[in-house]
Coordinates of C-alpha atoms in Angstrom, one line a residue:
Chain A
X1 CA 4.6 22.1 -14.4
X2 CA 5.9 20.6 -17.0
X3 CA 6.9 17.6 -15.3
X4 CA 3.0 17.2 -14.0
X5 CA 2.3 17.3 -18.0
X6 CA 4.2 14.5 -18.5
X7 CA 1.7 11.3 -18.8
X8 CA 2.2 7.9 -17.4
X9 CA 3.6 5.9 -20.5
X10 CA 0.9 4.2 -22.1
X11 CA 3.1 1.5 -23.5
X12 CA 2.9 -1.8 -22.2
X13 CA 5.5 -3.1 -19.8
X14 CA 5.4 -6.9 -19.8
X15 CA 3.7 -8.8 -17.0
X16 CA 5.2 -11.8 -15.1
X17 CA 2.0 -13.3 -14.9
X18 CA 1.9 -15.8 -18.1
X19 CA -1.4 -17.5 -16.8
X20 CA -3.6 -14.0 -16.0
X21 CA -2.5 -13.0 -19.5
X22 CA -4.4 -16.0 -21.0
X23 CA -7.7 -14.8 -19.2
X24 CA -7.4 -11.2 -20.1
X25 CA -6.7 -12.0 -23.7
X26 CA -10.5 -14.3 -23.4
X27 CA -12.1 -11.1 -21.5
X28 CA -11.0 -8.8 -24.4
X29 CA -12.3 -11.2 -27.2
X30 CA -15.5 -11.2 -25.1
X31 CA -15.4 -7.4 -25.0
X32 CA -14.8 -7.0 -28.6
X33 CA -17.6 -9.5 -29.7
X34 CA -19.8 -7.0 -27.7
X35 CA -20.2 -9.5 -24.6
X36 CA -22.3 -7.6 -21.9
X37 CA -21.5 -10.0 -19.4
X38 CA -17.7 -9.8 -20.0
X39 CA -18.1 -6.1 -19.4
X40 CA -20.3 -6.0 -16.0
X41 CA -17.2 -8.8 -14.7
X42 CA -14.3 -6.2 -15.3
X43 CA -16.2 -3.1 -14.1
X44 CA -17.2 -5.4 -11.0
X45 CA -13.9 -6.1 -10.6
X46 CA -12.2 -2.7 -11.4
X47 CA -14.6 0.2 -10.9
X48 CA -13.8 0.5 -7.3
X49 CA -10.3 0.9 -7.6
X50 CA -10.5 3.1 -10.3
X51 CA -12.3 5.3 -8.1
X52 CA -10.4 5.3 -5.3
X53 CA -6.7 5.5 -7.8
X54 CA -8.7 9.0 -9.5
X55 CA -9.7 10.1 -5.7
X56 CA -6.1 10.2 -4.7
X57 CA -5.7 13.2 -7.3
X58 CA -9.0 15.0 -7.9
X59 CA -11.8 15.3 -5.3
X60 CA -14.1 12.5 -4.3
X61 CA -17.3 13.6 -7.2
X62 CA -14.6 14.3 -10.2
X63 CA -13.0 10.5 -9.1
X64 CA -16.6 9.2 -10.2
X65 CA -16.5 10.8 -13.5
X66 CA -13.1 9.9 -14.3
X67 CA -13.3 6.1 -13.2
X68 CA -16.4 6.2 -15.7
X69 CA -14.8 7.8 -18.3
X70 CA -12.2 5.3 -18.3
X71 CA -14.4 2.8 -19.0
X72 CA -15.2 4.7 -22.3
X73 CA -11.8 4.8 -23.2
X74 CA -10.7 1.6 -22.5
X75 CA -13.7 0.3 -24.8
X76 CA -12.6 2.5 -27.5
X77 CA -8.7 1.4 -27.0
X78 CA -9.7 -2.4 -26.7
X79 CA -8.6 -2.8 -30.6
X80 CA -5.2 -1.7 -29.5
X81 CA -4.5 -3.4 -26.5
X82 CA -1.7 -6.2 -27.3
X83 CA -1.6 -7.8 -24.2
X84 CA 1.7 -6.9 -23.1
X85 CA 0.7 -5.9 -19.6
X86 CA -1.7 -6.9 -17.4
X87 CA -5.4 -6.0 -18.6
X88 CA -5.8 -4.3 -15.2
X89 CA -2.2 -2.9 -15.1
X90 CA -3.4 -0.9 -18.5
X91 CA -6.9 -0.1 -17.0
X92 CA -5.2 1.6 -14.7
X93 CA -3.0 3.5 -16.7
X94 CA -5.6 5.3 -18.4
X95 CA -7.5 6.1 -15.4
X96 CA -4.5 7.8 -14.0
X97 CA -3.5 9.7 -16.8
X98 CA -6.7 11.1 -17.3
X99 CA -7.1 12.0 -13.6
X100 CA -3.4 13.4 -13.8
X101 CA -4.6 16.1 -16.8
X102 CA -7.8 16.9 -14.9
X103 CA -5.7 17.6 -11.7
X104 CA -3.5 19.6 -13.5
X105 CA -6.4 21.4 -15.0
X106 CA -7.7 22.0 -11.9
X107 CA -4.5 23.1 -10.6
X108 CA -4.9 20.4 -7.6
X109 CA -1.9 18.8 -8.9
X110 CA 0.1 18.2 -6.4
X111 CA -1.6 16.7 -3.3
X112 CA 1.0 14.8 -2.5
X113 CA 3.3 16.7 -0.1
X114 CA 5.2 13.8 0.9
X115 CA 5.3 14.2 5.0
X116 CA 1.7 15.4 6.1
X117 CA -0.2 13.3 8.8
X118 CA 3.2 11.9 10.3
X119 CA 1.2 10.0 12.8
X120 CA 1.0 6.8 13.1
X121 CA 3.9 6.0 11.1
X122 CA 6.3 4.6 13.8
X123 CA 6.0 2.5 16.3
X124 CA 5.4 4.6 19.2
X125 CA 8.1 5.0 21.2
X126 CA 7.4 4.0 24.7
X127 CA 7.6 0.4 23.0
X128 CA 11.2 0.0 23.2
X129 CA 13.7 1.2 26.2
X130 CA 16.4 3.1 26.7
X131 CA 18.4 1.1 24.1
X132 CA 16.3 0.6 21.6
X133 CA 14.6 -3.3 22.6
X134 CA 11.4 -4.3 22.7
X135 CA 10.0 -3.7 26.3
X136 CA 6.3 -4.1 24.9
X137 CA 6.8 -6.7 21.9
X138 CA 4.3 -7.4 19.3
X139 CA 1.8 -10.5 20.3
X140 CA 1.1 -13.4 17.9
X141 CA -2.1 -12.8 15.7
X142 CA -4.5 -15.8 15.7
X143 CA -4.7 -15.4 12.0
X144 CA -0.7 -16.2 10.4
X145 CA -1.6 -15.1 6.3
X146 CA -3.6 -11.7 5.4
X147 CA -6.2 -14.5 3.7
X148 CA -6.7 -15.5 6.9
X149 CA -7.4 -12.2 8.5
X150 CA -9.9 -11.2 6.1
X151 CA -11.6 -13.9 6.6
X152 CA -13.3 -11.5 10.0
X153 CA -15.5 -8.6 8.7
X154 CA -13.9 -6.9 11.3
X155 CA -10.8 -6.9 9.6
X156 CA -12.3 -5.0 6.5
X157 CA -13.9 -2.9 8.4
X158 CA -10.5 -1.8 10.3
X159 CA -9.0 -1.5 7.0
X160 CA -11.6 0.6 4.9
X161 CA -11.7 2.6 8.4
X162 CA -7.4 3.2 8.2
X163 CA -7.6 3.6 4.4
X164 CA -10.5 7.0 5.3
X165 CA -8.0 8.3 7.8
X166 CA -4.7 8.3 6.3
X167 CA -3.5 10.8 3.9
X168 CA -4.1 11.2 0.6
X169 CA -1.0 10.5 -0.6
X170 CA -0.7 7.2 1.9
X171 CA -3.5 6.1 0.5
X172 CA -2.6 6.5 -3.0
X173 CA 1.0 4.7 -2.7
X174 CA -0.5 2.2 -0.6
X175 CA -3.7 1.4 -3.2
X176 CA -1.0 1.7 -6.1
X177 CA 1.3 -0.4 -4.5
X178 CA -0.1 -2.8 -2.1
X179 CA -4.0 -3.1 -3.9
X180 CA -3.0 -2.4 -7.7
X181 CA 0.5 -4.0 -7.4
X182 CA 2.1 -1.4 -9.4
X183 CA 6.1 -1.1 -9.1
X184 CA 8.0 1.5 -7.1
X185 CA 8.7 3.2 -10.3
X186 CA 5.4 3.4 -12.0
X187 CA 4.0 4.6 -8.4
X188 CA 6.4 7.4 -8.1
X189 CA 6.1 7.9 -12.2
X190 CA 2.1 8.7 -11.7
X191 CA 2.4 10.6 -8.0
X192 CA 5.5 12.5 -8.8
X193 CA 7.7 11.0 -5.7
X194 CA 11.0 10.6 -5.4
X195 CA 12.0 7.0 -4.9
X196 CA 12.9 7.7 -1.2
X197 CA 9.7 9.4 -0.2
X198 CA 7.7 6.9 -2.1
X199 CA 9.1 4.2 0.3
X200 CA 8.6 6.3 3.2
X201 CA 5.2 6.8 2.6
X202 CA 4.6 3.3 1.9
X203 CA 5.8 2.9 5.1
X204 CA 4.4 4.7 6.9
X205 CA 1.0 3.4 5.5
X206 CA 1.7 -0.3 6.1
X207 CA 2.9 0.5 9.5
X208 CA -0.7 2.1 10.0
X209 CA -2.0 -0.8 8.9
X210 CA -0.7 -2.8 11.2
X211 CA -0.6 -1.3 14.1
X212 CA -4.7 -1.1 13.4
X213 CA -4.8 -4.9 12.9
X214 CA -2.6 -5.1 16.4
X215 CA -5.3 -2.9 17.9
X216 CA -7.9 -5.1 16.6
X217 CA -6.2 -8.1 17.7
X218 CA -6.1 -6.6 21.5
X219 CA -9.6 -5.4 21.4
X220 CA -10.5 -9.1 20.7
X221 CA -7.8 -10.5 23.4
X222 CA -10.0 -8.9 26.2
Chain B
X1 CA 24.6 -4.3 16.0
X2 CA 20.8 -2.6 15.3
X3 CA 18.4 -2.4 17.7
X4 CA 14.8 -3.6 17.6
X5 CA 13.4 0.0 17.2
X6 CA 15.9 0.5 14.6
X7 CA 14.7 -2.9 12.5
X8 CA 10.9 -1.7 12.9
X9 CA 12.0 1.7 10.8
X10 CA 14.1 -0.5 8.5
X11 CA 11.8 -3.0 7.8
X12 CA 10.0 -1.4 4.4
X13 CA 13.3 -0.8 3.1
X14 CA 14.1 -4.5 3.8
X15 CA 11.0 -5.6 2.6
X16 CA 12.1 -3.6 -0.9
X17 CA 15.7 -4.4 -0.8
X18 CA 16.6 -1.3 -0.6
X19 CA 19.3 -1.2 2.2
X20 CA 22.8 -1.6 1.4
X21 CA 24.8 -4.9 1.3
X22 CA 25.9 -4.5 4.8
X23 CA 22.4 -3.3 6.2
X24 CA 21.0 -6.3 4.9
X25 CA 23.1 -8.2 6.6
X26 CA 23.0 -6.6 10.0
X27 CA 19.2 -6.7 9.6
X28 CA 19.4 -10.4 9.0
X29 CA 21.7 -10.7 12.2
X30 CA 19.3 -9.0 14.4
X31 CA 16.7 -11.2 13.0
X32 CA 18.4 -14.2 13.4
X33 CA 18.5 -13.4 17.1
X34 CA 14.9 -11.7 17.8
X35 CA 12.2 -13.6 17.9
X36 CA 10.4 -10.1 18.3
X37 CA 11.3 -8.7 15.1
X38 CA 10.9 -11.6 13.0
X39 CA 7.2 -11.3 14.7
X40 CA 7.4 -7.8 13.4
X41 CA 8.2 -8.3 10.4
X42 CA 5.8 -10.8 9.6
X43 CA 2.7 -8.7 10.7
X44 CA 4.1 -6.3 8.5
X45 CA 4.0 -8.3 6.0
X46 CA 0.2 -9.6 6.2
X47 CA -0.4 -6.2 6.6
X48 CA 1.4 -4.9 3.0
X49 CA -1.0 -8.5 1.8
X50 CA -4.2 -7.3 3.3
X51 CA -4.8 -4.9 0.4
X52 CA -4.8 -7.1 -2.6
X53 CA -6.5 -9.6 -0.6
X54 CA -9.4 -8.1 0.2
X55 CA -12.1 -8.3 -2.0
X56 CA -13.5 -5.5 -4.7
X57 CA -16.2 -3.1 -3.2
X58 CA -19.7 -3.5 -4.8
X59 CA -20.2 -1.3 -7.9
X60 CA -23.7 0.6 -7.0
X61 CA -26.3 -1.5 -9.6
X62 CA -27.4 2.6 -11.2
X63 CA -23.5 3.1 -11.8
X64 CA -23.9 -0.4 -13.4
X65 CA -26.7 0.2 -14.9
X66 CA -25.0 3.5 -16.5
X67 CA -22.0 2.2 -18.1
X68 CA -24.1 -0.6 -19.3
X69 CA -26.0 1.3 -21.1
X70 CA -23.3 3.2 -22.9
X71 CA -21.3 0.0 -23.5
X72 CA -23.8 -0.9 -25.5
X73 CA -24.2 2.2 -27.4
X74 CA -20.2 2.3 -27.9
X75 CA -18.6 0.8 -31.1
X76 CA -15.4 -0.6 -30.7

């Protein structure tokens, strides 16, 4: 219990990205000169994934509130952000930390047993023979970068449609991860993982996601 | 020498450089010979892109609307 207690730091861990920092730093003079405009641009940007980080540790209605709260707070911080992570990365941080206590309050805390919904998390099987080779190998997409796939609504679609049926905690190291670009160690920091399940997890989830892009890739081949 | 079933559960741990010196390296073999994997493992890697690719959901314009309104009754 006392370990779910314990909040995501709140101090800033510096961010690679020299040129992002620049824009943030212009956003939060905006947002501390009262700029409307500046305000409707981050939630536009960030609300979503707020709700969705909150939804992977309270339930869907209490994920609302908190991603809303956290725009409260993040106004009445502003003064005190220094810019030493991302503006985002920060965002974040508060979001989860407030959806942490709520879950604890609520005694959901821990969702995240690490190995529910195994399916779909390996290549199947009947893929590879006797020894272990490829008997039924992946095709070439027509689409070589992920820019590239998105560019088909299709492809959203399949991925909004993976995201709803994988598991909680699948979707919560694969949003953190692979959406929010968190690190291994702030992911298993806010979900309480171990490094090794964190990685299996993520795993798993991205080989979901694939195999539903090779599904949609087939579908289209016909 | 691994197999290609073997390089498809690897792959993450690749991706993350989390396998040991000599893993890595007898990863790298295999993919240095299998056109298949290297396949693999580039799918898997649009797929870990996908995510931070695609672009933010719509905020609904009454939740808008909402924090708007206390934004502006906020003082920072």
């Amino acid at each position: 219990m006392q370990e779910l207690l314990a909040h995501v730091p709140l101090e800033e861990v510096p961010s690679a990205d020299g040129a992002k920092g620049a824009g943030d730093r212009a956003l939060v003079r905006r947002l501390l000169a009262r700029d409307e405009s500046a305000f409707r641009e981050l939630v536009a940007r960030d609300h979503a994934a707020l709700v969705r980080i909150a939804g992977a540790l309270v339930n869907p209605a209490t994920a609302e509130e908190i991603a809303q709260d956290t725009w409260a707070r993040v106004v009445e911080n502003l003064p005190r952000f220094e810019g030493r992570s991302s503006l985002r990365t920060w965002i974040i941080r508060i979001c989860l930390n407030r959806a942490k206590a709520i879950a604890v309050r609520e005694a959901r805390s821990t969702p995240f047993g690490s190995f529910e919904n195994d399916d779909g998390g390996e290549v199947e099987a009947e893929r590879f023979d006797a020894h272990g080779n490829w008997i039924d190998p992946p095709r070439e997409w027509r689409d070589r970068s992920a820019e590239a796939v998105l560019l088909r609504r299709e492809a959203l679609e399949c991925l909004g449609r993976e995201l709803r049926a994988m598991s909680a905690t699948q979707r919560a190291v694969l949003t953190l991860r692979d959406l929010e670009g968190l690190d291994s160690r702030e992911v298993c920091n806010a979900l309480q993982l171990t490094e090794s399940n964190q990685r299996v997890v993520l795993h798993r989830a991205r080989t979901r996601v694939r195999r539903a892009l090779e599904e949609m890739y087939r579908q289209e081949g016909k | 020498m691994l197999s290609c079933q073997e390089v498809t559960k690897l792959v993450t741990d690749y991706v993350e450089r989390r396998l040991t010196f000599l893993d890595r390296i007898r990863f790298q073999l295999h993919l240095g010979m299998c056109g298949h994997c290297r396949q693999y493992l580039r799918q898997m890697r649009i797929a870990a892109a996908m995510m931070g690719r695609a672009p933010p959901e719509p905020v609904p314009e009454a939740t808008m609307q909402e924090l708007l309104a206390r934004f502006r009754g906020w003082r920072a």
